[in-house]
PDB file of C-alpha atoms and ligand atoms in Angstrom:
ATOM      1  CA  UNK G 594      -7.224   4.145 -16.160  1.00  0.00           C
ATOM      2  CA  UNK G 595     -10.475   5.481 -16.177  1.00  0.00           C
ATOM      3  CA  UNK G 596     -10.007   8.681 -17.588  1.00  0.00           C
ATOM      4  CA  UNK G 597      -7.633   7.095 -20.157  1.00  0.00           C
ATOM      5  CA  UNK G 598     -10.083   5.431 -20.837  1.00  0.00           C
ATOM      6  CA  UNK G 599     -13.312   7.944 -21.322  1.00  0.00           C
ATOM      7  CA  UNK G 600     -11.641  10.968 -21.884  1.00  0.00           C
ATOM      8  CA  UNK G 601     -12.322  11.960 -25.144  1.00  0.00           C
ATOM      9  CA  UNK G 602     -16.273  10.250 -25.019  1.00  0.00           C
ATOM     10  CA  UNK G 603     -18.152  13.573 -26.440  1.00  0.00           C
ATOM     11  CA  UNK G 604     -20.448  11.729 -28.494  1.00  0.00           C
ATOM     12  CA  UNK G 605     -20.171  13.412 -32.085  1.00  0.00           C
ATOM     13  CA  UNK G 606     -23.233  13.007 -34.849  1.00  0.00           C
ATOM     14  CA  UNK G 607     -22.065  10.705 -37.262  1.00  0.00           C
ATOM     15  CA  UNK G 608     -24.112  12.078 -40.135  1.00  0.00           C
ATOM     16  CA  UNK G 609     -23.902   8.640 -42.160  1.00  0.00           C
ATOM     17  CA  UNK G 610     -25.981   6.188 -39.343  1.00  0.00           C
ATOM     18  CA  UNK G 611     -29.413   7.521 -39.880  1.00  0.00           C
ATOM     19  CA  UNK G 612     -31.996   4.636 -41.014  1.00  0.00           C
ATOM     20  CA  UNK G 613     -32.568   7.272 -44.176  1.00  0.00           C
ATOM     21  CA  UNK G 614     -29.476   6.794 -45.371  1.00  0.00           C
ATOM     22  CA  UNK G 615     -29.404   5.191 -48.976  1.00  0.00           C
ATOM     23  CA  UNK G 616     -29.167   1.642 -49.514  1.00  0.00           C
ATOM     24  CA  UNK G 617     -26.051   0.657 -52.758  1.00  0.00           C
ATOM     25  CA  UNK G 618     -27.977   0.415 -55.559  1.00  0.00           C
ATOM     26  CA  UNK G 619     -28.646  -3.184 -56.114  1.00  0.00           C
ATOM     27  CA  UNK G 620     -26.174  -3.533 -58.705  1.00  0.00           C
ATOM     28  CA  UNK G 621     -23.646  -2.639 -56.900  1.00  0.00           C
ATOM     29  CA  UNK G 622     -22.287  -5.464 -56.392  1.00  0.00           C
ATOM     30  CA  UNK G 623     -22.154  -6.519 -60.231  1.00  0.00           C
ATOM     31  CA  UNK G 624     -20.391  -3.866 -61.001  1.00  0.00           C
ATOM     32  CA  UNK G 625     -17.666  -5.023 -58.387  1.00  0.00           C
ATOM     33  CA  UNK G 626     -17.456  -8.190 -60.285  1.00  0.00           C
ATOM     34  CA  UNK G 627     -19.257 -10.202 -56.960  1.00  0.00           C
ATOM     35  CA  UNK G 628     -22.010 -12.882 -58.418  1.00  0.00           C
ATOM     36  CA  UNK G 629     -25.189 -12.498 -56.701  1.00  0.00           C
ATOM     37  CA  UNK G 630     -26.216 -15.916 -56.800  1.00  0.00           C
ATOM     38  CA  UNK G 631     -23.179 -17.435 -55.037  1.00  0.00           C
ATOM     39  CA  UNK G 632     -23.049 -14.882 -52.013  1.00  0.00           C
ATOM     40  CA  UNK G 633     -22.337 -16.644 -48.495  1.00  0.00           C
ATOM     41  CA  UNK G 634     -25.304 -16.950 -47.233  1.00  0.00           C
ATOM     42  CA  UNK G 635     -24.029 -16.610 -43.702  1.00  0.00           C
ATOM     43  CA  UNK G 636     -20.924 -14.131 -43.160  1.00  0.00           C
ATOM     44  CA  UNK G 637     -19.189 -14.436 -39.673  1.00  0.00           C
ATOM     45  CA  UNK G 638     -17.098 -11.515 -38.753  1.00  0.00           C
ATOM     46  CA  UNK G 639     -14.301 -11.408 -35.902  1.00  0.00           C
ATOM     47  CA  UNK G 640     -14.399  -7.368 -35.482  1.00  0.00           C
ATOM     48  CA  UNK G 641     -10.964  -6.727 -34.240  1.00  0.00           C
ATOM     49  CA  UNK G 642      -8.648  -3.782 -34.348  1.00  0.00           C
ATOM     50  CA  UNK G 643     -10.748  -1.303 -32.078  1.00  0.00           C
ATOM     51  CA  UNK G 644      -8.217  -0.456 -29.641  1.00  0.00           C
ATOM     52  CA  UNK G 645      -5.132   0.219 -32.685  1.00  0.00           C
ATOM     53  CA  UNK G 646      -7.520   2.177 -34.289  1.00  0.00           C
ATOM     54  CA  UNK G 647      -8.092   4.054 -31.438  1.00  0.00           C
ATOM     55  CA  UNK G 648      -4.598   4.315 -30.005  1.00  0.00           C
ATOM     56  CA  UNK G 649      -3.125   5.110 -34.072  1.00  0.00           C
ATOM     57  CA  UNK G 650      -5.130   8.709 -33.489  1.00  0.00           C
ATOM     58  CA  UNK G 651      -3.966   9.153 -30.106  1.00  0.00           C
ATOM     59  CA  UNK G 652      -7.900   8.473 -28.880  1.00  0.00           C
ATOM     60  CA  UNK G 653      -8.920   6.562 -26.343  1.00  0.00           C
ATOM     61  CA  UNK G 654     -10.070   3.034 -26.307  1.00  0.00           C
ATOM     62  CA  UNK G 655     -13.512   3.689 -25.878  1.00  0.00           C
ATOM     63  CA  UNK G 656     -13.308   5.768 -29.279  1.00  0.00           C
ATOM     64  CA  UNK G 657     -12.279   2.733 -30.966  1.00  0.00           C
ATOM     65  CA  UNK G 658     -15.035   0.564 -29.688  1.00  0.00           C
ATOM     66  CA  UNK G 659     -17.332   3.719 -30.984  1.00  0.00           C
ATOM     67  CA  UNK G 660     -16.041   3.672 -34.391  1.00  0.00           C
ATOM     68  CA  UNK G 661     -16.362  -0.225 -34.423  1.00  0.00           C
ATOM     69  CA  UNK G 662     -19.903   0.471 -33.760  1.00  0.00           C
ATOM     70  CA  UNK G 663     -20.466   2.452 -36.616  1.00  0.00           C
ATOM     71  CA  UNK G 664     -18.483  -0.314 -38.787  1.00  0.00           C
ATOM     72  CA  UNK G 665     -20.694  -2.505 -37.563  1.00  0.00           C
ATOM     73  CA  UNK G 666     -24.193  -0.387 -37.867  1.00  0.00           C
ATOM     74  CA  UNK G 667     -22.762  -0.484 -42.090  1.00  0.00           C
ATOM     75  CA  UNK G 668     -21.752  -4.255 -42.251  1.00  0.00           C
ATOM     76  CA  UNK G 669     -25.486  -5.009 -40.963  1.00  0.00           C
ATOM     77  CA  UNK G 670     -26.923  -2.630 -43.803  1.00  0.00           C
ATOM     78  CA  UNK G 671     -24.509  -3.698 -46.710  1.00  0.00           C
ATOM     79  CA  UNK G 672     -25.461  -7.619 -45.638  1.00  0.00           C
ATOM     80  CA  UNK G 673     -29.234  -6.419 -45.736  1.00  0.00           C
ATOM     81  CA  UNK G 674     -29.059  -4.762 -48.969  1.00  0.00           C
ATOM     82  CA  UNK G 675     -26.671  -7.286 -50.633  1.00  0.00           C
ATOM     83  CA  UNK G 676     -28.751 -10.662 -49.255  1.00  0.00           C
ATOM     84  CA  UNK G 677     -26.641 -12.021 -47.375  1.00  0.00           C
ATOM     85  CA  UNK G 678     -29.541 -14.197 -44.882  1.00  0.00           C
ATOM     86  CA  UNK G 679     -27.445 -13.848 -41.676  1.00  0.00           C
ATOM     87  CA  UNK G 680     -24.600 -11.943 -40.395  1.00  0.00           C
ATOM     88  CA  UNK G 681     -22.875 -13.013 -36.917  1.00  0.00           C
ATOM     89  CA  UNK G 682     -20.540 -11.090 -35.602  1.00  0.00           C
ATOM     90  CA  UNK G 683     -18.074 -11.453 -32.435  1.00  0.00           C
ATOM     91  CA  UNK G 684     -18.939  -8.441 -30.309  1.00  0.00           C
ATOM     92  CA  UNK G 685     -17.688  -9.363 -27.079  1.00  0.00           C
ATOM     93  CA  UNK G 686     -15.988 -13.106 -25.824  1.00  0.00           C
ATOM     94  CA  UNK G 687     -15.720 -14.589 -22.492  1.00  0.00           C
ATOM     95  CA  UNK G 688     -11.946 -14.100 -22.085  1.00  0.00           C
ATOM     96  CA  UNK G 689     -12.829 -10.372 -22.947  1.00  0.00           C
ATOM     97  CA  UNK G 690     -13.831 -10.394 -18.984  1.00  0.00           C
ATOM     98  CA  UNK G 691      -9.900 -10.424 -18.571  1.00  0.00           C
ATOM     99  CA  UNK G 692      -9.919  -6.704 -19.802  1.00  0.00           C
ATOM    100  CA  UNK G 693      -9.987  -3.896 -17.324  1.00  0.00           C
ATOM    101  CA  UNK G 694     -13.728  -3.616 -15.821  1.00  0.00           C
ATOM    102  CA  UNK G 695     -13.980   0.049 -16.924  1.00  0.00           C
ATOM    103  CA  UNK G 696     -13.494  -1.370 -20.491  1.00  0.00           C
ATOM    104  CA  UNK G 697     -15.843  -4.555 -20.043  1.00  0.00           C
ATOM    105  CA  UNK G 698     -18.882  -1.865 -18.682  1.00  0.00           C
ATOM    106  CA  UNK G 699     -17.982   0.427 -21.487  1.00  0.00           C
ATOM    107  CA  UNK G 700     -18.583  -2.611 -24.395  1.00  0.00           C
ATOM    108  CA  UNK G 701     -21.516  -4.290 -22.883  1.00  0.00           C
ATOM    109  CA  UNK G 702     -22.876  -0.058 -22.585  1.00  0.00           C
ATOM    110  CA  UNK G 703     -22.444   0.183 -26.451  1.00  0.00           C
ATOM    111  CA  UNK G 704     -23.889  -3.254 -27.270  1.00  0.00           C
ATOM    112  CA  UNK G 705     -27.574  -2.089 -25.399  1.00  0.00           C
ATOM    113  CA  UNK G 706     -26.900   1.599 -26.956  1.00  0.00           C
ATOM    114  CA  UNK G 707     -26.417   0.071 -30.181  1.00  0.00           C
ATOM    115  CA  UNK G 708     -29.500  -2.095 -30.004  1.00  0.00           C
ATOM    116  CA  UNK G 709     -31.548   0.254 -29.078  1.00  0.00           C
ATOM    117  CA  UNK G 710     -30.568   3.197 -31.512  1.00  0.00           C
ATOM    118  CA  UNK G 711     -31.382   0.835 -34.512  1.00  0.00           C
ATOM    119  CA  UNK G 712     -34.244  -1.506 -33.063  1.00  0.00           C
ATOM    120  CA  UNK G 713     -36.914   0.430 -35.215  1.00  0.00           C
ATOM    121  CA  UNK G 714     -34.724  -0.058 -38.404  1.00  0.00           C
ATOM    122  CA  UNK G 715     -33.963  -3.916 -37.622  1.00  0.00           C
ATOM    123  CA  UNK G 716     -37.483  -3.783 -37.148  1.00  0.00           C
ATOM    124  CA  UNK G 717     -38.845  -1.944 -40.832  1.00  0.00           C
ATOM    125  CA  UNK G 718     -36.119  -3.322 -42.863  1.00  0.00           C
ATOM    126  CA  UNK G 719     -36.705  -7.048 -41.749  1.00  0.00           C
ATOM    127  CA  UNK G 720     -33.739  -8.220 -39.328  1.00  0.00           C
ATOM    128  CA  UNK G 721     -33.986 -10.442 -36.879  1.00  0.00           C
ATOM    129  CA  UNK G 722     -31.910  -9.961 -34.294  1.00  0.00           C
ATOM    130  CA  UNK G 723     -29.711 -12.630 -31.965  1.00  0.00           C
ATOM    131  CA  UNK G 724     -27.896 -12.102 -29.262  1.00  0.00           C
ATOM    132  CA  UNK G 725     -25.807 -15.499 -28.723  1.00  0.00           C
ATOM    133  CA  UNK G 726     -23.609 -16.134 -25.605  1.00  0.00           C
ATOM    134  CA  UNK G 727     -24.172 -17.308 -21.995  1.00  0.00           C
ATOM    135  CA  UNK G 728     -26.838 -14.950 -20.751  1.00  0.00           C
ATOM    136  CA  UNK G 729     -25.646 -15.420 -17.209  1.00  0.00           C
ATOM    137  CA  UNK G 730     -22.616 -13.237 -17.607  1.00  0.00           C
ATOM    138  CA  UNK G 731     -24.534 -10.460 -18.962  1.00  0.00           C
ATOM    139  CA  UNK G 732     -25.808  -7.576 -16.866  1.00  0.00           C
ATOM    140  CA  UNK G 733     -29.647  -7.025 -16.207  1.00  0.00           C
ATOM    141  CA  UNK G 734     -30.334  -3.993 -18.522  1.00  0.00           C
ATOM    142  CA  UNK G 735     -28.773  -5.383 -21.457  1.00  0.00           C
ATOM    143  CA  UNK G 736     -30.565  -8.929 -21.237  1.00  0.00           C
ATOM    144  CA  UNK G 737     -33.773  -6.807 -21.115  1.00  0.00           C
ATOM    145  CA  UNK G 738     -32.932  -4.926 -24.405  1.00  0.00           C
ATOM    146  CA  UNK G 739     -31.752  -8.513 -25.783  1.00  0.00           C
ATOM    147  CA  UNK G 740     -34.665  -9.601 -24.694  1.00  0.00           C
ATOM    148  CA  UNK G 741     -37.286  -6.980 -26.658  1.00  0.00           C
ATOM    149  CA  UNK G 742     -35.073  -6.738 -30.006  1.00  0.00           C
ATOM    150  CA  UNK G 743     -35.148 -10.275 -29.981  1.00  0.00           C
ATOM    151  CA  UNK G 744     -39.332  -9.995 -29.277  1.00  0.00           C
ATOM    152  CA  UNK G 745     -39.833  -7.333 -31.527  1.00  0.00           C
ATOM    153  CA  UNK G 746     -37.428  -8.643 -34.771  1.00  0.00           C
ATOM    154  CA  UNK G 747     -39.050 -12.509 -33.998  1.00  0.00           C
ATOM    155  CA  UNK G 748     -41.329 -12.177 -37.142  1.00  0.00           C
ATOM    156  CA  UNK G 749     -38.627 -11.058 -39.757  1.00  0.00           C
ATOM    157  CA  UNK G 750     -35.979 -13.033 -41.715  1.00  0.00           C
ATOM    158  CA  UNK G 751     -34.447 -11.102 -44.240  1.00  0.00           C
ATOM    159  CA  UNK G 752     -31.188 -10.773 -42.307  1.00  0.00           C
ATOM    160  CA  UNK G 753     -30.440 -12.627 -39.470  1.00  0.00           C
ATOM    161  CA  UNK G 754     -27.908 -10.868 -36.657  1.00  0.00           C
ATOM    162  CA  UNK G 755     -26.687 -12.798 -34.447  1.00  0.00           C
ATOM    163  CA  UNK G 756     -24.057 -10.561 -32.221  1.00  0.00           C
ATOM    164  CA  UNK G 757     -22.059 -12.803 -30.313  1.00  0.00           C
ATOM    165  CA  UNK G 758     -21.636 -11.369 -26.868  1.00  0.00           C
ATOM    166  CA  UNK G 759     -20.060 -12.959 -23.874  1.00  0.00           C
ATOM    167  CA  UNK G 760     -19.431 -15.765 -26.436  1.00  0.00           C
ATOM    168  CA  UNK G 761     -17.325 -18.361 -26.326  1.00  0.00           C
ATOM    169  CA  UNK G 762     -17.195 -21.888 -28.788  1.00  0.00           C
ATOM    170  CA  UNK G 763     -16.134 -24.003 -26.436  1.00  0.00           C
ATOM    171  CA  UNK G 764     -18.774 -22.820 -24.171  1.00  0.00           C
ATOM    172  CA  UNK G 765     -21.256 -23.319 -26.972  1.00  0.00           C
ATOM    173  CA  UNK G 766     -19.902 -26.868 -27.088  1.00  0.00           C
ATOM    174  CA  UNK G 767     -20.126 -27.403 -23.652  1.00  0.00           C
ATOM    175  CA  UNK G 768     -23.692 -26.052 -22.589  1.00  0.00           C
ATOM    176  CA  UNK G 769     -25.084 -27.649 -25.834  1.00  0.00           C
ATOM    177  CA  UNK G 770     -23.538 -30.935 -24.153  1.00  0.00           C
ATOM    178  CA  UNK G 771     -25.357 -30.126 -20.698  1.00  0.00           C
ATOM    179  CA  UNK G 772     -28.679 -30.051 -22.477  1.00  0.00           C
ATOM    180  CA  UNK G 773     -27.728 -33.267 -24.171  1.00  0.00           C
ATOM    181  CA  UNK G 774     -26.524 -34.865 -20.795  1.00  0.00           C
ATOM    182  CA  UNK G 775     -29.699 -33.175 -18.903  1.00  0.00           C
ATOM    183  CA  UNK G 776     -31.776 -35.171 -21.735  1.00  0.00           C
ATOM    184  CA  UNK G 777     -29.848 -38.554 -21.641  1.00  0.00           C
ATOM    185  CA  UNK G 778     -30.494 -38.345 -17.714  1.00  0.00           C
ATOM    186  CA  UNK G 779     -34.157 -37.816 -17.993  1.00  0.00           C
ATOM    187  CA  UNK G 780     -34.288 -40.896 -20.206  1.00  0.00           C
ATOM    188  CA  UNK G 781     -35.311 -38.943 -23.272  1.00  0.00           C
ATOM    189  CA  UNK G 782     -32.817 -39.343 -25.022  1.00  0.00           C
ATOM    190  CA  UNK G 783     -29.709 -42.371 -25.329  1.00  0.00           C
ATOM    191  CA  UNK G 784     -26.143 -41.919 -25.727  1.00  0.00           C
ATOM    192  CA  UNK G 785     -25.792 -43.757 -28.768  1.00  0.00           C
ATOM    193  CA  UNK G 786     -28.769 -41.613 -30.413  1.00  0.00           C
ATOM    194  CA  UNK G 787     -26.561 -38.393 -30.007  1.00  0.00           C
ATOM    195  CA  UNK G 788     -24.972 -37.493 -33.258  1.00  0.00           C
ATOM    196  CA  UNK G 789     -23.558 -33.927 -35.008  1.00  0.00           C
ATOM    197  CA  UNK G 790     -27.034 -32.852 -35.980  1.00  0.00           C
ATOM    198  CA  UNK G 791     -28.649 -33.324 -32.400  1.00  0.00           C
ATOM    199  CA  UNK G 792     -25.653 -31.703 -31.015  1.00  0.00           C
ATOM    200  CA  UNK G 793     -25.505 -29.029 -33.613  1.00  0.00           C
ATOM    201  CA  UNK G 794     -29.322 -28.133 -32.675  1.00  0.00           C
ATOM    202  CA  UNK G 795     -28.162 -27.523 -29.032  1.00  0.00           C
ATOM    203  CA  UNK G 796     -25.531 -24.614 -30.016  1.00  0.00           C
ATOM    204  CA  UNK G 797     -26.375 -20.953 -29.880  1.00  0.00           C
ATOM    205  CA  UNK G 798     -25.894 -20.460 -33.248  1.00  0.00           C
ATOM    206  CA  UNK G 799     -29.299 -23.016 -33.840  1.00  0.00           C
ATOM    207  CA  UNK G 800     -31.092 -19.827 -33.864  1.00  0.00           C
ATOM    208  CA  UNK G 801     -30.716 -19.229 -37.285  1.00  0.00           C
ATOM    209  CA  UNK G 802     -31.963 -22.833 -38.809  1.00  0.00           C
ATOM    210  CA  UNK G 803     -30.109 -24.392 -41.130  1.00  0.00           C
ATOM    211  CA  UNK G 804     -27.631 -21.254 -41.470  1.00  0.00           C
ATOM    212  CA  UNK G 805     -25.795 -21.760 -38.531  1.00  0.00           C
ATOM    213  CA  UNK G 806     -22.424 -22.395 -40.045  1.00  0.00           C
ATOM    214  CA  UNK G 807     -20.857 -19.556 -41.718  1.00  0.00           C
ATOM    215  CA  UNK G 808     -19.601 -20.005 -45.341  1.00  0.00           C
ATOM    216  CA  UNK G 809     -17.281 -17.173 -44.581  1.00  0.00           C
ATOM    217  CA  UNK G 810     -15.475 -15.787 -41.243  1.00  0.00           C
ATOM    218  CA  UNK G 811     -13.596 -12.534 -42.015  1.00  0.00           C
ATOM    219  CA  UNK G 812     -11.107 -11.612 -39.447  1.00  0.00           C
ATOM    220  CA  UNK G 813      -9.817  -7.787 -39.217  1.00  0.00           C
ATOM    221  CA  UNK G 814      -6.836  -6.197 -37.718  1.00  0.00           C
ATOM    222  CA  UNK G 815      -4.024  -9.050 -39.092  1.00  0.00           C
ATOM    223  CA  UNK G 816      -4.665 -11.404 -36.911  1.00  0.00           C
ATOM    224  CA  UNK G 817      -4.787 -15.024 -38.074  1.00  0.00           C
ATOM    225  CA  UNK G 818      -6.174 -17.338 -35.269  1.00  0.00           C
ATOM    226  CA  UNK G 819     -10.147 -17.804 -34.403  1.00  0.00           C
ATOM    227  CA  UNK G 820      -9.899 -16.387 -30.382  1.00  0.00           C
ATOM    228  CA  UNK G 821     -12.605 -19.004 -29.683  1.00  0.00           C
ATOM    229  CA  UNK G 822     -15.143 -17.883 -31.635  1.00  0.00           C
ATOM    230  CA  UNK G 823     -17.666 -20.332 -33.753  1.00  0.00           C
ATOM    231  CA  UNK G 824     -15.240 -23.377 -33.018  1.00  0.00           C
ATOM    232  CA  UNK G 825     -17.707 -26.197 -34.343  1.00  0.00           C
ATOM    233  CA  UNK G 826     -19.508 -24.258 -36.926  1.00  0.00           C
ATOM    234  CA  UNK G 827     -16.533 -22.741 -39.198  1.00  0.00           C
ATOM    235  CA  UNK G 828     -15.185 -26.552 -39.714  1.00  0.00           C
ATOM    236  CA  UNK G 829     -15.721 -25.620 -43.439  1.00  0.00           C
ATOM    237  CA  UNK G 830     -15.753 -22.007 -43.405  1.00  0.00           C
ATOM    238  CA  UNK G 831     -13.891 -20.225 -45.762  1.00  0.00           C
ATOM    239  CA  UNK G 832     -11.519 -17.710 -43.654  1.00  0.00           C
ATOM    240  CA  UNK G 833     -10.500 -14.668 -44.937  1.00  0.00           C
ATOM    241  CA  UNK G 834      -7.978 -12.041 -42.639  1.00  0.00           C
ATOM    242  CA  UNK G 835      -7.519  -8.587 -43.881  1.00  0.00           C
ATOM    243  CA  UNK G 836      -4.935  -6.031 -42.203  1.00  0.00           C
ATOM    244  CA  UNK G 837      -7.582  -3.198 -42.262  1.00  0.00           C
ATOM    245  CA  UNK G 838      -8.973  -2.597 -38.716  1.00  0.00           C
ATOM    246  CA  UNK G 839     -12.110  -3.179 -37.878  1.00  0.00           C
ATOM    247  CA  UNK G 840     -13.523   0.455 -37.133  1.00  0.00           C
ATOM    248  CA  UNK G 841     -12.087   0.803 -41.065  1.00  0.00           C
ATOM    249  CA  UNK G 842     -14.316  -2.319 -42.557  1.00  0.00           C
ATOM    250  CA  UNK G 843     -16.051  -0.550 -45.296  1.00  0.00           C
ATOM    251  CA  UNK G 844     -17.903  -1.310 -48.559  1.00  0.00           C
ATOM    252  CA  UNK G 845     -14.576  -1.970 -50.571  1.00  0.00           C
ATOM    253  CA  UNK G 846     -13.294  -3.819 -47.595  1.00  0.00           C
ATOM    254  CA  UNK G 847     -16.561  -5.873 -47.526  1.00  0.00           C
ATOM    255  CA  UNK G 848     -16.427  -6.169 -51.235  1.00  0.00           C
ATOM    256  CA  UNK G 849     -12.678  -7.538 -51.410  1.00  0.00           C
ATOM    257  CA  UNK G 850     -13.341 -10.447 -48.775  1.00  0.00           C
ATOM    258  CA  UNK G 851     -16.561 -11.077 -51.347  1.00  0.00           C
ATOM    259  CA  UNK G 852     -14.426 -11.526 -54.362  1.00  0.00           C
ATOM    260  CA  UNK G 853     -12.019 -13.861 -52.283  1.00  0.00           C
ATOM    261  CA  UNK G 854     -14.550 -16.098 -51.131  1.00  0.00           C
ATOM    262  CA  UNK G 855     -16.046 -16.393 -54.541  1.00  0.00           C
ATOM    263  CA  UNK G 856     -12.344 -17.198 -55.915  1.00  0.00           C
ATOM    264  CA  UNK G 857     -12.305 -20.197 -53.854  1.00  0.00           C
ATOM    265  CA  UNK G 858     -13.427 -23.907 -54.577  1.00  0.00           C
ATOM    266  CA  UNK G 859     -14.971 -25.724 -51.663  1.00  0.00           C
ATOM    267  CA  UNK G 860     -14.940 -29.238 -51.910  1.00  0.00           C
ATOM    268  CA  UNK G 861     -15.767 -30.424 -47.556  1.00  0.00           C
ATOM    269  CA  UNK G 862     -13.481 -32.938 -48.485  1.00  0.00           C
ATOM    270  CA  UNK G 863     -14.900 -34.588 -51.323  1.00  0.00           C
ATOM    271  CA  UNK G 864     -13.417 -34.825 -54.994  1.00  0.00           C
ATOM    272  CA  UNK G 865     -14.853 -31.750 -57.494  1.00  0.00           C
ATOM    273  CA  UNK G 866     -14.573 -34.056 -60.784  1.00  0.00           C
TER     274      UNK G 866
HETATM  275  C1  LIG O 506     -12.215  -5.752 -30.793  1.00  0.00           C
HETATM  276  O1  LIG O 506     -11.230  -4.782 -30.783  1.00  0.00           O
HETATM  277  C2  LIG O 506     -13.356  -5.420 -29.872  1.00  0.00           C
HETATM  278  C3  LIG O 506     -13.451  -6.282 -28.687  1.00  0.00           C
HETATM  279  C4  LIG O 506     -12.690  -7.322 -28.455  1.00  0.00           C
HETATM  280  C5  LIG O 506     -14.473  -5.949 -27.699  1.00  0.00           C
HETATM  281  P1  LIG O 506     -10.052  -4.806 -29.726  1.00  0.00           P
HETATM  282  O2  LIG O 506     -10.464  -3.990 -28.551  1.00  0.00           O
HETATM  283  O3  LIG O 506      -9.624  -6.191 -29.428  1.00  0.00           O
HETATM  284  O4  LIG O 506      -8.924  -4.059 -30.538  1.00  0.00           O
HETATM  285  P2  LIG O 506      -7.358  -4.311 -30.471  1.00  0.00           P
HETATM  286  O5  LIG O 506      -7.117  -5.744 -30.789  1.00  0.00           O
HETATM  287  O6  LIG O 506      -6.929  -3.969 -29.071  1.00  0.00           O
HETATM  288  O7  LIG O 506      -6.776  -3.396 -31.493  1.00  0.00           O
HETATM  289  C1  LIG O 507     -11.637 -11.438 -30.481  1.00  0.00           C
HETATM  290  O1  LIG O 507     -10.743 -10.373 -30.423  1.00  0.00           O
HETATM  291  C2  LIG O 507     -12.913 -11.094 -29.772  1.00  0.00           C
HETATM  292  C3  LIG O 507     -13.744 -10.064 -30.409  1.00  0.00           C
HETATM  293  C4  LIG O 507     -13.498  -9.476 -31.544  1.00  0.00           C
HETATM  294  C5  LIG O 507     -14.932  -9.716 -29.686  1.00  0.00           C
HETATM  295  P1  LIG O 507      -9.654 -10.277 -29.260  1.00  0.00           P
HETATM  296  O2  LIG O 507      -8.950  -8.989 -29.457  1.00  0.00           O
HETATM  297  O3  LIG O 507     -10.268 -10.508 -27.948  1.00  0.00           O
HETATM  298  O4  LIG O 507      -8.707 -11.510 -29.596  1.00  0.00           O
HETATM  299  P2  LIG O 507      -7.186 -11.797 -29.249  1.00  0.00           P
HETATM  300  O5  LIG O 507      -6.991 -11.505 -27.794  1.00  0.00           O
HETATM  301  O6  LIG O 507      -6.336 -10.896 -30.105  1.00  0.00           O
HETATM  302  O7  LIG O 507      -6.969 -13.227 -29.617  1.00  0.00           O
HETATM  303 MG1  LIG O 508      -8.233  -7.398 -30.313  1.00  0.00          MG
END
């Protein structure tokens, strides 16, 4: 398993990461037909497909996780340069612990490797980074690097990234309810006084303000179901699915889901007269 696993891990330059690399002109998007003043504000991405990638080229599953990396590393810089104000992104759930531990290390690995390697950019290019998801369940090293990118990126808010890791939205639901309960037995707070915005302010995703529902989850790979991610938040998200696999999310990729979500007409259950 292991070396099925590894076996092919030679880490190769990938020429197109660097923080130099240049931004799409800011009229990209124009061009493309996308409106700049009705962008989500907050895009939510389910990053799925790693392992089919992977196993399509006869690689091994860690290259697919690489790759998604590097999908990933372009999604945050496209969102930056496009304004888009926050970008979450499921990078690793809690029923992901079900996957062989050689697997589980490899992931939570690349999330503090891919932290660190673009800290300094996050840093310059003003993106504040998030890492949402119960703490507990992640090892030491990596809640120390959560820990400084979240320190060092505190001050900006161009972007913000919120990388869901050991995530799950019913967890979300739950501990936000155990700081509720923890509050009503103190005597701070009373039952009746709980409502959606008190509980709302108790989820993970309260770290980015008043953005913490998506206006669009994007889900790669063909899969059409939500695997637990932001359960409460996307009650009015706009959900787009796209075959393409996740280590193959590009620009035009990024741009299609765009154009979709700008097709649609939300109405959060009201009448659009
Ligand atoms: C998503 O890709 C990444 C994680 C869940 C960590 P997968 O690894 O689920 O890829 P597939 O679904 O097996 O293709
Ligand atoms: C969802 O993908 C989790 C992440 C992308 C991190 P999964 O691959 O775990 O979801 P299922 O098992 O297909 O529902
Ligand atoms: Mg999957």
């Amino acid at each position: 398993m292991l070396s099925r696993f590894l076996s092919v891990t030679a880490r190769l330059p990938d020429r197109s990461l660097h923080a130099g690399a240049a931004p799409p002109p800011p009229h990209a998007l124009v061009k493309r037909g996308i409106r700049r003043e009705s962008l989500p504000r907050h895009v939510a991405v389910v990053m799925d497909g790693n392992g089919r990638w992977a196993q399509a080229r006869g690689l091994p599953t860690a290259e697919g996780h690489e790759a998604g990396g590097r999908a990933l590393e372009r999604t945050v810089r496209l969102s930056r340069d496009w304004g888009i104000r926050a970008l979450t992104v499921f990078a690793f759930s809690q029923e992901n612990f079900g996957r062989p531990q050689v697997e589980v290390d490899y992931v939570m690995a690349l999330i503090q490797r891919m932290i660190r390697k673009n800290l300094d950019e996050y840093v310059r290019t003003g993106v504040r980074v998030h890492v949402i998801g119960d703490p507990s369940r992640r090892p030491a090293s990596l809640q120390g690097t959560v820990r400084e990118a979240e320190e060092m990126t505190g001050n900006n808010s161009r972007l913000h990234l919120a990388l869901a890791t050991c995530y799950g939205g019913r967890w979300d639901i739950v501990q936000a309810c155990r700081q509720l309960a923890r509050q009503v037995e103190g005597g701070a707070l009373k039952p009746d006084d709980i409502d959606e915005s008190l509980l709302a302010g108790k989820l993970a995703t309260s770290v980015v303000g008043e953005l913490s529902c998506p206006d669009l989850v994007i889900r790669t790979s063909g899969e059409q179901r939500m695997s637990n991610f932001l359960m409460w938040q996307s009650a009015y998200s706009e959900l787009y699915f796209t075959d393409a696999l996740w280590p193959d999310f590009d620009e035009d990729e990024y741009l299609r889901a765009l154009k979709s979500f700008q097709g649609r007409e939300r109405r959060f259950g009201t009448r659009n007269v």
